[in-house]
Coordinates of C-alpha atoms in Angstrom, one line a residue:
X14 CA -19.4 -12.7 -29.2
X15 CA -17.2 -15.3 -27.3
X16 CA -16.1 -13.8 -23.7
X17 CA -12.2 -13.0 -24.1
X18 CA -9.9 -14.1 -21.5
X19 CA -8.0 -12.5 -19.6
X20 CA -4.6 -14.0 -18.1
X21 CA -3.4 -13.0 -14.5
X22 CA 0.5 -13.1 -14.6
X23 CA 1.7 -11.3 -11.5
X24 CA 5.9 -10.0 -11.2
X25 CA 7.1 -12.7 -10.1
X26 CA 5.3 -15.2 -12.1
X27 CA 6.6 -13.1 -15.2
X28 CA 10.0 -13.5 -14.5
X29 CA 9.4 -17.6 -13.5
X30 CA 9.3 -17.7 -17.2
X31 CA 11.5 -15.4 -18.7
X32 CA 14.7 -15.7 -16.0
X33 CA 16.6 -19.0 -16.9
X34 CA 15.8 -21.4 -13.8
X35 CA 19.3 -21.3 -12.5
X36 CA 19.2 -17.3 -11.8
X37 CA 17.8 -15.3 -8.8
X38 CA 16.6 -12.3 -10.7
X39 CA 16.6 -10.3 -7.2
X40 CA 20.0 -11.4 -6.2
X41 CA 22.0 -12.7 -9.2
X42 CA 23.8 -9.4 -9.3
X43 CA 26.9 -8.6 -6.9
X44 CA 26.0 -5.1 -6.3
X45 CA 29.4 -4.2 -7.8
X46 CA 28.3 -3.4 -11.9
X47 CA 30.9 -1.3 -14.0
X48 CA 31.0 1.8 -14.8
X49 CA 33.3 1.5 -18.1
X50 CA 31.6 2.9 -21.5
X51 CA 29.2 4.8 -19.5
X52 CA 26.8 7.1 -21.8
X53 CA 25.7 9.8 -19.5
X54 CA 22.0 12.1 -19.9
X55 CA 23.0 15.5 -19.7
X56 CA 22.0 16.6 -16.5
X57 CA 19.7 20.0 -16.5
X58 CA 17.9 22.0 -14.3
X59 CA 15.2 19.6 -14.5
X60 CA 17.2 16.8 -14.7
X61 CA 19.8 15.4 -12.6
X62 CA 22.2 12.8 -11.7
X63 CA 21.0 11.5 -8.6
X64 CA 23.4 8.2 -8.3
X65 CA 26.2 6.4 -8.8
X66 CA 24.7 3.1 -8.7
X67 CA 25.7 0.3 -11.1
X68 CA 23.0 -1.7 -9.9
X69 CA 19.8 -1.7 -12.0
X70 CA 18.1 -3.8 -9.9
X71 CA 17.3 -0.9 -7.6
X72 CA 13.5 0.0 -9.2
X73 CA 13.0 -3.7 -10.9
X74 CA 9.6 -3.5 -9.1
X75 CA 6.6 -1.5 -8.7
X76 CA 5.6 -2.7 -5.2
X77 CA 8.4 -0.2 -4.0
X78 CA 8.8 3.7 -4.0
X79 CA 12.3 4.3 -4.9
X80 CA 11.8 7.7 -5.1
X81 CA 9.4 9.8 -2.6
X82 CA 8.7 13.3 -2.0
X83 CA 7.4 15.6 0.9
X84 CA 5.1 18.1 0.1
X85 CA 5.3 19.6 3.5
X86 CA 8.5 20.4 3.2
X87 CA 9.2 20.3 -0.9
X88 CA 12.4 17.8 -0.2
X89 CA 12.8 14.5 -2.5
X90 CA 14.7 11.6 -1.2
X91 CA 16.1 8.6 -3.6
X92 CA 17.3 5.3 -2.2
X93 CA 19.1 2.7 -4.4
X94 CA 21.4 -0.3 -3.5
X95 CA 25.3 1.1 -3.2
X96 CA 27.6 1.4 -5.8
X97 CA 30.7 -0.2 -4.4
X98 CA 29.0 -3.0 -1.6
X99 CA 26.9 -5.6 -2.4
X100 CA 23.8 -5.3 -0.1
X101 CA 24.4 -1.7 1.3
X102 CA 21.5 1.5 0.3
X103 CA 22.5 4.9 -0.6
X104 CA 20.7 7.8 -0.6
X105 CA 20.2 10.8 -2.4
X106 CA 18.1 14.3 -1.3
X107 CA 17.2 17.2 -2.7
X108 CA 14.6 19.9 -2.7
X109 CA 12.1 20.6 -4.8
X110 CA 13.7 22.9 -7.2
X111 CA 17.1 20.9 -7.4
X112 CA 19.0 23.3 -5.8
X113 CA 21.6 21.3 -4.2
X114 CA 21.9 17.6 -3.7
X115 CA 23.1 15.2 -0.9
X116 CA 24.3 12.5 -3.2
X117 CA 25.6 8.8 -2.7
X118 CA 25.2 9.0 1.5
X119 CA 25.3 6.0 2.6
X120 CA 22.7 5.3 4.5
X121 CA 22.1 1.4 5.4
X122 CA 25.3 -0.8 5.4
X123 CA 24.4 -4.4 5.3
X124 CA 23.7 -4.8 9.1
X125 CA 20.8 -7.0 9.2
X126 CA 21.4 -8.8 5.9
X127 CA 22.2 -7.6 2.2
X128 CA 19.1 -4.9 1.3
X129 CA 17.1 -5.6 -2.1
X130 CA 14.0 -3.9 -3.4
X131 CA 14.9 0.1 -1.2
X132 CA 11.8 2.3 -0.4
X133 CA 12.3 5.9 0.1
X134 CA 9.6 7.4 2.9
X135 CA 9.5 10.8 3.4
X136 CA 8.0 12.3 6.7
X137 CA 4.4 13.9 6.5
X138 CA 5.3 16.3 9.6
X139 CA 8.7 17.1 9.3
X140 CA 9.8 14.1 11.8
X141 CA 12.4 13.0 9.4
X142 CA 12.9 10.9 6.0
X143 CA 12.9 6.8 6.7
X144 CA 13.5 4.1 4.0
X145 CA 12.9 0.5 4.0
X146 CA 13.8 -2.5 2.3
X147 CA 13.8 -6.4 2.7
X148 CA 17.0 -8.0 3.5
X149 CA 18.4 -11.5 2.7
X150 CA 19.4 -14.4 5.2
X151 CA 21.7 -17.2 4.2
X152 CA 21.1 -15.8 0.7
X153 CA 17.5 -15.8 0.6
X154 CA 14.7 -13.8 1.0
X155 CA 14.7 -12.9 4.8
X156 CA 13.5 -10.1 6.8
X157 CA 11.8 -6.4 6.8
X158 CA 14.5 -3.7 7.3
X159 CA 13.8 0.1 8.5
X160 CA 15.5 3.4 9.3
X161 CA 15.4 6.4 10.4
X162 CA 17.4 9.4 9.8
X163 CA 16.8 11.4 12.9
X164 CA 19.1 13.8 12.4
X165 CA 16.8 15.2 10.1
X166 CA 16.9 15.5 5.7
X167 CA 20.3 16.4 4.9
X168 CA 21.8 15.7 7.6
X169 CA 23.2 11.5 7.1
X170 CA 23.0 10.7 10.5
X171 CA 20.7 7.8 10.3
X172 CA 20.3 6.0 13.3
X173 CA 20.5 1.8 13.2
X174 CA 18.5 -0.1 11.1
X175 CA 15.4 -1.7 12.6
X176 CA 14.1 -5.5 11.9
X177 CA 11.1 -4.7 11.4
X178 CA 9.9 -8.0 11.0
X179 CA 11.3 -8.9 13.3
X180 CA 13.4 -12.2 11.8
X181 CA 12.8 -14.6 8.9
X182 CA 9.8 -13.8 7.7
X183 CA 10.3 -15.1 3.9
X184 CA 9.5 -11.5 2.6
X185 CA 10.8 -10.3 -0.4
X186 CA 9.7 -6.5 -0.4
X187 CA 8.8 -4.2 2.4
X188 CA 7.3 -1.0 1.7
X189 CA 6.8 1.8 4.3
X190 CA 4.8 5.0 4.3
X191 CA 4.1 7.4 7.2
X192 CA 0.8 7.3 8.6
X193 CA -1.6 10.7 10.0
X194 CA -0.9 10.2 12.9
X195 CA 3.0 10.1 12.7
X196 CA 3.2 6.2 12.7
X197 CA 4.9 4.1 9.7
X198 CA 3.0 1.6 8.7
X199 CA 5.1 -1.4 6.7
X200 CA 3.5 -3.6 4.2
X201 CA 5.6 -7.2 2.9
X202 CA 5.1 -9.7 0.6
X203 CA 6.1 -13.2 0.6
X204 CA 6.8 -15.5 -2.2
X205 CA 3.7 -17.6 -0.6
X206 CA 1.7 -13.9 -1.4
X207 CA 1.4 -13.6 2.4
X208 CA 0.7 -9.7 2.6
X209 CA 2.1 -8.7 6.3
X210 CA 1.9 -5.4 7.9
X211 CA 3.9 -3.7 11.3
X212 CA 3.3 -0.5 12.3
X213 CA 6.1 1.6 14.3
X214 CA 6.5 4.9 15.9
X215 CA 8.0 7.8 13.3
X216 CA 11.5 7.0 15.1
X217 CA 10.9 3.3 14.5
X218 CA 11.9 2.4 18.0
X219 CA 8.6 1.1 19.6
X220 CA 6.5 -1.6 17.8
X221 CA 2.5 -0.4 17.7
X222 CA 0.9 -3.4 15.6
X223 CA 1.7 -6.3 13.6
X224 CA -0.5 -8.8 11.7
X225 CA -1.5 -10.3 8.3
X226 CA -3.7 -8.2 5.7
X227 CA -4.1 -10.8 3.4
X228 CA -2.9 -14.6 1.4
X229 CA -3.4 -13.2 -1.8
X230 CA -1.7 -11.7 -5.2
X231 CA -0.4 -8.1 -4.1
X232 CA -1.7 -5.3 -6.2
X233 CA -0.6 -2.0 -4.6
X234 CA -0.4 0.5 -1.3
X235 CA -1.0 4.0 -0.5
X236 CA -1.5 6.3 2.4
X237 CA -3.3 9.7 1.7
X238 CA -5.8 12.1 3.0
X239 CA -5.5 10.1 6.3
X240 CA -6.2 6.4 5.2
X241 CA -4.2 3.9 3.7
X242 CA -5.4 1.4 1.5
X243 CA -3.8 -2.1 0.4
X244 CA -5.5 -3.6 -2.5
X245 CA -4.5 -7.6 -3.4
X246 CA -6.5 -10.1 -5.8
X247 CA -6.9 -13.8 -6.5
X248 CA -6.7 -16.3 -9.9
X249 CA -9.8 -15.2 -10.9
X250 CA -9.6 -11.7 -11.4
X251 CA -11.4 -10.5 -7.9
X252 CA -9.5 -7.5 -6.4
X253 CA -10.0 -6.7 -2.4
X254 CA -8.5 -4.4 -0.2
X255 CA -8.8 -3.4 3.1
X256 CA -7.8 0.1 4.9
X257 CA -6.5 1.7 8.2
X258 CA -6.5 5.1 9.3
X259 CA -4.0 4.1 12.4
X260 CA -1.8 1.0 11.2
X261 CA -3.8 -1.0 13.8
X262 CA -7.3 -1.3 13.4
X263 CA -8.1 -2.5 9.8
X264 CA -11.3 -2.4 7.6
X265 CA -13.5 -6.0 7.0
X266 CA -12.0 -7.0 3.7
X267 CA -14.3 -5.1 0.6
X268 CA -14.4 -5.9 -3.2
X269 CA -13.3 -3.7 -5.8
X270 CA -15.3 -4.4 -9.0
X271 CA -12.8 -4.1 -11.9
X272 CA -14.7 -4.1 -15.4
X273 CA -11.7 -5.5 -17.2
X274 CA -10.8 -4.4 -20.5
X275 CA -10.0 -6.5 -23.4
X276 CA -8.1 -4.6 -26.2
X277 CA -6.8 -8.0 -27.6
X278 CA -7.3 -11.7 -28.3
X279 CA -5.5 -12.4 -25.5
X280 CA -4.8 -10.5 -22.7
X281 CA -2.4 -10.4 -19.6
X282 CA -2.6 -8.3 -17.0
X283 CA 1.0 -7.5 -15.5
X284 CA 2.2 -5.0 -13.6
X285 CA 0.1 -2.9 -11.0
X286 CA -0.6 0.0 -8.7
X287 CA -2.5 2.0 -6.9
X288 CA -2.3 5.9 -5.5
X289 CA -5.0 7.3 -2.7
X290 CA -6.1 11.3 -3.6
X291 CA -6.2 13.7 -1.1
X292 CA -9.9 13.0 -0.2
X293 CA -8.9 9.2 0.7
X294 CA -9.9 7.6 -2.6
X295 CA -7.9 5.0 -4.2
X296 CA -7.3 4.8 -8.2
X297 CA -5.7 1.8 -9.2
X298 CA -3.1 1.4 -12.7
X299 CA -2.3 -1.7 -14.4
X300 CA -0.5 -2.2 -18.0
X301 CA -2.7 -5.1 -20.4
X302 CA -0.4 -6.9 -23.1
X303 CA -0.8 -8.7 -26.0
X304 CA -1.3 -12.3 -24.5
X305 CA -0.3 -13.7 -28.2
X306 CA 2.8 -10.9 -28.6
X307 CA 4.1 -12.3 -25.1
X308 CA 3.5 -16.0 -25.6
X309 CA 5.3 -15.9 -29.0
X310 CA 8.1 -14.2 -27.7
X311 CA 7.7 -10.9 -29.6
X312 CA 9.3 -8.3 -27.0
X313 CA 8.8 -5.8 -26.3
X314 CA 4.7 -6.7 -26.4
X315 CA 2.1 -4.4 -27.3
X316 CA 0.2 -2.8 -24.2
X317 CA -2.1 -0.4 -22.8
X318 CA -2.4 1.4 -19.6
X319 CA -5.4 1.4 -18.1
X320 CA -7.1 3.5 -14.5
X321 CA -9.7 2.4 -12.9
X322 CA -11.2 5.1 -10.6
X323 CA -14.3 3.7 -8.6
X324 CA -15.8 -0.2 -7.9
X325 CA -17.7 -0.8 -10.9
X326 CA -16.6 1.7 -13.2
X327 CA -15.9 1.4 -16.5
X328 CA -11.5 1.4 -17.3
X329 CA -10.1 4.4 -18.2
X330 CA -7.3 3.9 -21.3
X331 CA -4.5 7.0 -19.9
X332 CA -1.6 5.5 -22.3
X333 CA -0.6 6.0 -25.6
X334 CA -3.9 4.7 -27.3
X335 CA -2.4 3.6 -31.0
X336 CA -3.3 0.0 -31.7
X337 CA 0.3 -1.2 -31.9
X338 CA 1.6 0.7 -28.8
X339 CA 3.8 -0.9 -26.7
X340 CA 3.1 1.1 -23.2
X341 CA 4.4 -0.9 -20.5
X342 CA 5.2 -0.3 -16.4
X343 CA 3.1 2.3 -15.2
X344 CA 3.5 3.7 -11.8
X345 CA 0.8 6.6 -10.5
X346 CA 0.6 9.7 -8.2
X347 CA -1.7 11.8 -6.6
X348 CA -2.3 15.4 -4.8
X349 CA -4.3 18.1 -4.4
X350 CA -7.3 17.2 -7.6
X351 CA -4.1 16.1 -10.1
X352 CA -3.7 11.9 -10.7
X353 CA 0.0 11.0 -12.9
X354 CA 0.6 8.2 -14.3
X355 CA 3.9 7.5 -15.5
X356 CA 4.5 4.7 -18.2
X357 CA 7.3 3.6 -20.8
X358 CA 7.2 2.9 -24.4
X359 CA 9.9 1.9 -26.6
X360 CA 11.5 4.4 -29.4
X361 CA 10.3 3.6 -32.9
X362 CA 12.3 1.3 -34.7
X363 CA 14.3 0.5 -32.0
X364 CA 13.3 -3.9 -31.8
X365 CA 14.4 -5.7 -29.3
X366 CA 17.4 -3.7 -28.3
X367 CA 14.5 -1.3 -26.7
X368 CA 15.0 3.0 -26.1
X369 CA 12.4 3.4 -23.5
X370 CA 10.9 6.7 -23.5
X371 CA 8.7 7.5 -20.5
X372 CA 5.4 9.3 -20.9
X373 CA 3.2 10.5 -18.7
X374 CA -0.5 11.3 -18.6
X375 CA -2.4 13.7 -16.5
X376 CA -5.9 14.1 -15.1
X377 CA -7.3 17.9 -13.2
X378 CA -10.1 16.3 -11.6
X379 CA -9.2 12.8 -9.3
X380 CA -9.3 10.8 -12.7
X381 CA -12.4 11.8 -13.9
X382 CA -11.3 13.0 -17.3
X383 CA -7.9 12.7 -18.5
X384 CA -5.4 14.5 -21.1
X385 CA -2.6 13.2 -23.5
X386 CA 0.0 11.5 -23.1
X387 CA 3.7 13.7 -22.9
X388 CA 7.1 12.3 -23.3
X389 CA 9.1 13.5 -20.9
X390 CA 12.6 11.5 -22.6
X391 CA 12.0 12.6 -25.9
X392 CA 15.1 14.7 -26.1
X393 CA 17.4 12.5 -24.5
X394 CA 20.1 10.6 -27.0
X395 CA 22.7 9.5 -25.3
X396 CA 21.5 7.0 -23.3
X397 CA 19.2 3.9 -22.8
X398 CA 16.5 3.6 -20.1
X399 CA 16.5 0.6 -17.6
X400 CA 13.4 1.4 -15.6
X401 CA 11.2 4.5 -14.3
X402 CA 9.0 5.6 -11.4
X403 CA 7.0 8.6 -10.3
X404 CA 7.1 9.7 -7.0
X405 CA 3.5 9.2 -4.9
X406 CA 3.0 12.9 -4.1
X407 CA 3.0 15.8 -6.3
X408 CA 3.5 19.5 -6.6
X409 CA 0.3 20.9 -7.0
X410 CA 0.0 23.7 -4.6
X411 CA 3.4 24.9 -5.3
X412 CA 5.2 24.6 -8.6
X413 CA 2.6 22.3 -10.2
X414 CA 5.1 19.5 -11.0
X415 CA 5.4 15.6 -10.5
X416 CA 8.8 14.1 -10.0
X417 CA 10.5 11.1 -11.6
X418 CA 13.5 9.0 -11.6
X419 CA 15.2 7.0 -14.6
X420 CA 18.1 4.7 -15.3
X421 CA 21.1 4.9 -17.9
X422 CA 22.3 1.9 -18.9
X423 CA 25.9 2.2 -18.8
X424 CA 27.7 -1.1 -19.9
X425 CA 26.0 -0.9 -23.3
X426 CA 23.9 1.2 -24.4
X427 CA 22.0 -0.6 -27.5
X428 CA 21.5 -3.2 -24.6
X429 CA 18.3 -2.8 -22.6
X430 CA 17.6 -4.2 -19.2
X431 CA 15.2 -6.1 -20.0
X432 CA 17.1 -7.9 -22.5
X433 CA 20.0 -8.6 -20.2
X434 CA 18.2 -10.4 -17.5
X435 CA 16.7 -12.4 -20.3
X436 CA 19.9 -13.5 -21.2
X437 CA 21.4 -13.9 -17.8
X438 CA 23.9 -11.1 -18.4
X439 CA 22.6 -7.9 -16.3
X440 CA 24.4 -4.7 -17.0
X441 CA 25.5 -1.5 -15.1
X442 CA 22.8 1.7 -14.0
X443 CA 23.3 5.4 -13.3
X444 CA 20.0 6.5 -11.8
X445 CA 18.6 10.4 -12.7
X446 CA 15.6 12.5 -11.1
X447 CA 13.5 14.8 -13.1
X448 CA 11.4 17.0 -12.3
X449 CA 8.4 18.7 -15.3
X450 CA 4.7 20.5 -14.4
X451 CA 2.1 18.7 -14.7
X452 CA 0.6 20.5 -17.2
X453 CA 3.2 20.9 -20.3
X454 CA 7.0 20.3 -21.0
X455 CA 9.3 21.8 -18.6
X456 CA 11.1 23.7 -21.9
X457 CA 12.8 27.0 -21.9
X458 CA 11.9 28.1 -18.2
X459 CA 13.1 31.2 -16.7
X460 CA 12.4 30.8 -13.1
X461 CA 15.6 32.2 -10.8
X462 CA 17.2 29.8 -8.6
X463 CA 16.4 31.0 -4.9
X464 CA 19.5 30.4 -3.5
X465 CA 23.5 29.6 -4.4
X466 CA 24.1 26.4 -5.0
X467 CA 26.0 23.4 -5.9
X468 CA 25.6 19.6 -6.9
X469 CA 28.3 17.3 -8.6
X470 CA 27.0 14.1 -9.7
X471 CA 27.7 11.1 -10.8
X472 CA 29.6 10.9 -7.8
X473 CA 32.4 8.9 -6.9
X474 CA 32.9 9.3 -11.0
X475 CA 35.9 7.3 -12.8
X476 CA 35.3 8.9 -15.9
X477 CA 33.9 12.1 -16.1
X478 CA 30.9 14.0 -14.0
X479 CA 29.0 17.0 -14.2
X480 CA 29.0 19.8 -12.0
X481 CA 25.6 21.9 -11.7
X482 CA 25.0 25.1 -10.2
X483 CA 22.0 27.8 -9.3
X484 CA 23.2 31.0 -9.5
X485 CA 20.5 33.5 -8.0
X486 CA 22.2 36.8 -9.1
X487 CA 24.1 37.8 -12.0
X488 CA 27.7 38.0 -11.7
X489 CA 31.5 37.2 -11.6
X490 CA 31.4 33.0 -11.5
X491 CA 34.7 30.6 -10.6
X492 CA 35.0 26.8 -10.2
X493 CA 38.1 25.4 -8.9
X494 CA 39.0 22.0 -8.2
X495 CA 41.4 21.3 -5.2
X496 CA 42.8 18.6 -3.5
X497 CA 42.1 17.5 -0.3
X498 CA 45.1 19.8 1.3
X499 CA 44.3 22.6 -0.8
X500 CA 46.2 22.0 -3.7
X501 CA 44.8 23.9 -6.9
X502 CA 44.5 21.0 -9.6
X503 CA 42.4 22.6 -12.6
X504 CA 40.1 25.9 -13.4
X505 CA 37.1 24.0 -14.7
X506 CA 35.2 27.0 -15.4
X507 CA 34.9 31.0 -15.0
X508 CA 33.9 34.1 -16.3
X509 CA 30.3 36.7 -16.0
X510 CA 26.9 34.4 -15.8
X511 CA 23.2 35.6 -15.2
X512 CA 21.4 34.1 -12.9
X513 CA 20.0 30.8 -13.8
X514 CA 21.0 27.3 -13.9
X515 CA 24.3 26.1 -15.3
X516 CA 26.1 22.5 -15.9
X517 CA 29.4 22.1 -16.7
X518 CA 31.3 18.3 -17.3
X519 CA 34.8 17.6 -15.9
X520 CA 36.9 14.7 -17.3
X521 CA 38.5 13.1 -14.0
X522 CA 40.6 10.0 -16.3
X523 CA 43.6 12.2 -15.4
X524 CA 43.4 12.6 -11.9
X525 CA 44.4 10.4 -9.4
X526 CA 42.2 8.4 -7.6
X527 CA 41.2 10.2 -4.2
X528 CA 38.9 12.9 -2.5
X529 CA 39.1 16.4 -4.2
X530 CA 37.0 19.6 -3.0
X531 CA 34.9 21.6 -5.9
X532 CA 34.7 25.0 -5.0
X533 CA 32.1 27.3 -6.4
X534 CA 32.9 31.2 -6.0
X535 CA 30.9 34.1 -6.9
X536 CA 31.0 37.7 -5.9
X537 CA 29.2 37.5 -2.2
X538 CA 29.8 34.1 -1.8
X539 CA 31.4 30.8 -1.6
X540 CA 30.1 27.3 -1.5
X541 CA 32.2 23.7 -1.8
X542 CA 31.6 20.0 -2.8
X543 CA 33.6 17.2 -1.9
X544 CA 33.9 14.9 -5.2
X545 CA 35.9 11.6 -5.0
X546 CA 37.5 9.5 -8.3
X547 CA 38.5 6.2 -8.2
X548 CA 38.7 4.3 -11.0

């Protein structure tokens, strides 16, 4: 039987072809978007509204970790470019039951250079969340940004951002992750596919190690169980890595022996990742499409999603498995013995003008042996997805959950993203966390919220927002919005509740632009949320 080939086509090389010539993909868009015609998800108790953002740019690669969570601690942080300033991050936190929210802080504000590509990094030892980013100079790609919020999660006092790099490096992402022993160890990419790496101190004020992993075709990072691996390969299909328990001292460069799949005539390898388990091994995820689907044009292509768990070892298939599925984008996840991988596939019937659902596929056992895949957007309407990622660590030891964030397109919804970079015309996203067990459909739950709460998001909102609360008891239950002085402007909801968790939307078009105070009384207690409308 004649050898199949198999095409290499890497991010950026993707987007070479498919971006008019004319357009910077990464920095076409203002940061400013539009919120008109928005078509919200209803947020729940396992899904919330976690920005304001109309840029969808935000998670448009996989090299990042927009969303990260600390096991230690059970707190989530989201970054994302700002709403309202080109170049500027905000920042979203939460714990792992979704509580209450710190929503649309702003964390980084344009100091070194307009931020791209954001990485979330939460602390391993409580030292404090960080996030990264690369940063533009004189409008192109530019430098490797950090900070530091030392005021702790929750609190918004970041301290100033840190050039990592330090100067024009030519890098166009930046990824960070916290090392075992406290440090933060930073890995770039060039468009040249030099990999760099800096390693600083958990406050990011002194500089350990700095240095060059690799000239090659990035594949994916991870830090876990105390080593972190970066895995890169070159134009004929050989994948490497090296490691580093100490962001210093680095590994002679190994090969990882991938026995390629070939599910079609042609076949492309696209987008890629890897996750470390909690014993220090590294699993690596790639999507395969249709070489012929992609060179004729037919989007969205069919593809499968494929592990691959040791050197040598035969591919696992972990996405949707039917011969015309179209499974593209996965990102993975590891802790405790569980792997995730988190994937999209278009709605049925819905062409070009693609409904991504996203999926997700489980393995018990460090990838050995895996289950099926789940949708976790499969009762979700109302709005259209722009991209998806899962968070790196998971819940196993506590609630037995994996975490995930999603965009809503919001200028159109019958208009994907995809489809709008295509044609040079990007549109608006509102960005959402979820959170589901690993094992099952987070459907009809009855656990009891732990503690009071309250979280109004999307917000700033021009149009209209929803307001979500845990109640932990059963009882008498007002909201009232105010104005800033005090001013009682409407009774958005009251009346006997049980305990459990409850959203309620409020239409701002009425109100006047300006800052307004949502208060949430019950009969022990009292908690507030500042909400601002402009429009």
């Amino acid at each position: 039987m004649k050898k199949l080939s198999i095409i290499l086509v890497f991010a950026c090389v993707i987007w070479a072809v498919t971006v008019p010539a004319n357009i910077d993909k990464a920095k076409m868009d203002d940061g400013t978007g539009s919120c008109d015609r928005h078509v919200p998800v209803m947020v729940t108790r396992d899904i919330v509204a976690a920005d304001s953002s109309a840029n969808e740019y935000s998670l448009w690669t996989q090299m990042q970790t927009s969303l990260a969570y600390e096991p230690i601690d059970g707190y989530l942080e989201f970054v994302c470019r700002n709403f309202v300033t080109s170049g500027n991050l905000d920042v979203w936190q939460n714990d792992n039951i979704f509580s209450g929210a710190l929503t649309d802080v702003a964390a980084y504000a344009g100091d070194l250079g307009p931020a791209r590509y954001p990485t979330a990094v939460g602390s391993i030892d409580g030292s404090g969340p960080h996030i990264s980013f690369p940063y533009l100079i004189s409008g192109a790609w530019g430098g490797m940004g950090g900070q530091y919020e030392s005021g702790g999660w929750f609190s918004s006092f970041w301290d100033a951002p840190v050039d990592i790099g330090p100067g024009n490096i030519a890098t166009h992402k930046n990824n960070g992750i916290q090392l075992g022993n406290g440090n933060i160890l930073f890995i770039s990419v060039t468009d040249a596919n030099v990999i760099y790496y800096r390693t600083y101190s958990a406050d990011l004020g002194t500089p350990i190690a700095s240095g060059t992993v690799a000239t090659n075709y990035y594949w994916g990072y991870d830090c876990n169980g105390g080593t972190a691996y970066v895995f890169y390969y070159d134009d004929a299909l050989n994948v490497y890595y090296k490691s580093s328990t100490d962001g210093v001292n680095w590994s002679a460069e190994q090969t990882w022996t991938v026995n390629w799949p070939n599910p079609y005539t042609s076949n492309i390898i696209g987008f890629t990742q890897v996750a470390v388990t909690d014993a220090g091994n590294p699993i690596l995820v790639f999507d395969n499409w249709h070489g012929d689907d992609y060179g004729g044009g037919l989007y969205p292509y069919r593809g499968k999603i494929y592990v691959s768990t040791a050197s040598g070892a035969n591919c696992i298939e972990v996405g949707n498995t039917a011969s015309d599925a179209r499974c593209f984008y996965p990102t993975i996840a590891a802790e405790g013995n569980y792997v995730v991988v988190l994937f999209g596939q278009p709605r049925s019937g819905t062409g070009q003008y693609t409904f991504w659902d996203v999926y997700y596929n489980y393995s018990t056992n460090n990838g050995s042996t895996w289950s099926t895949p789940r949708n976790l957007t499969g009762n979700i309407t109302d709005h259209n997805n722009s991209l998806w990622q899962i968070a790196k660590r998971l819940d196993p030891a506590g609630n037995g959950q994996l975490f995930f964030v999603f965009g809503c397109a919001i200028a159109d919804p019958l208009l994907d993203l995809y489809w709008n970079i295509n044609n040079g015309s990007p549109t608006a996203a509102r960005w959402y966390v979820g959170r589901n067990p690993i094992i099952g459909i987070a459907e009809n739950k009855t656990e009891t919220p732990k503690k009071l709460a309250l979280n109004v998001a999307p917000n700033p909102v021009r149009n209209q927002t929803g307001i979500s609360y845990a109640l932990p008891k059963t009882g008498s239950v007002s909201i009232n919005l105010y104005t800033a002085d005090g001013r009682l402007v409407q009774k958005i909801d009251q009346g006997n509740r049980n305990a459990g968790f409850y959203t309620v939307t409020l239409d701002t078009r009425e109100l006047a632009n300006g800052a307004y105070v949502v208060v949430l009384k019950t009969d022990k207690k009292t908690v507030s949320g500042k909400l601002v409308v402009t429009h």
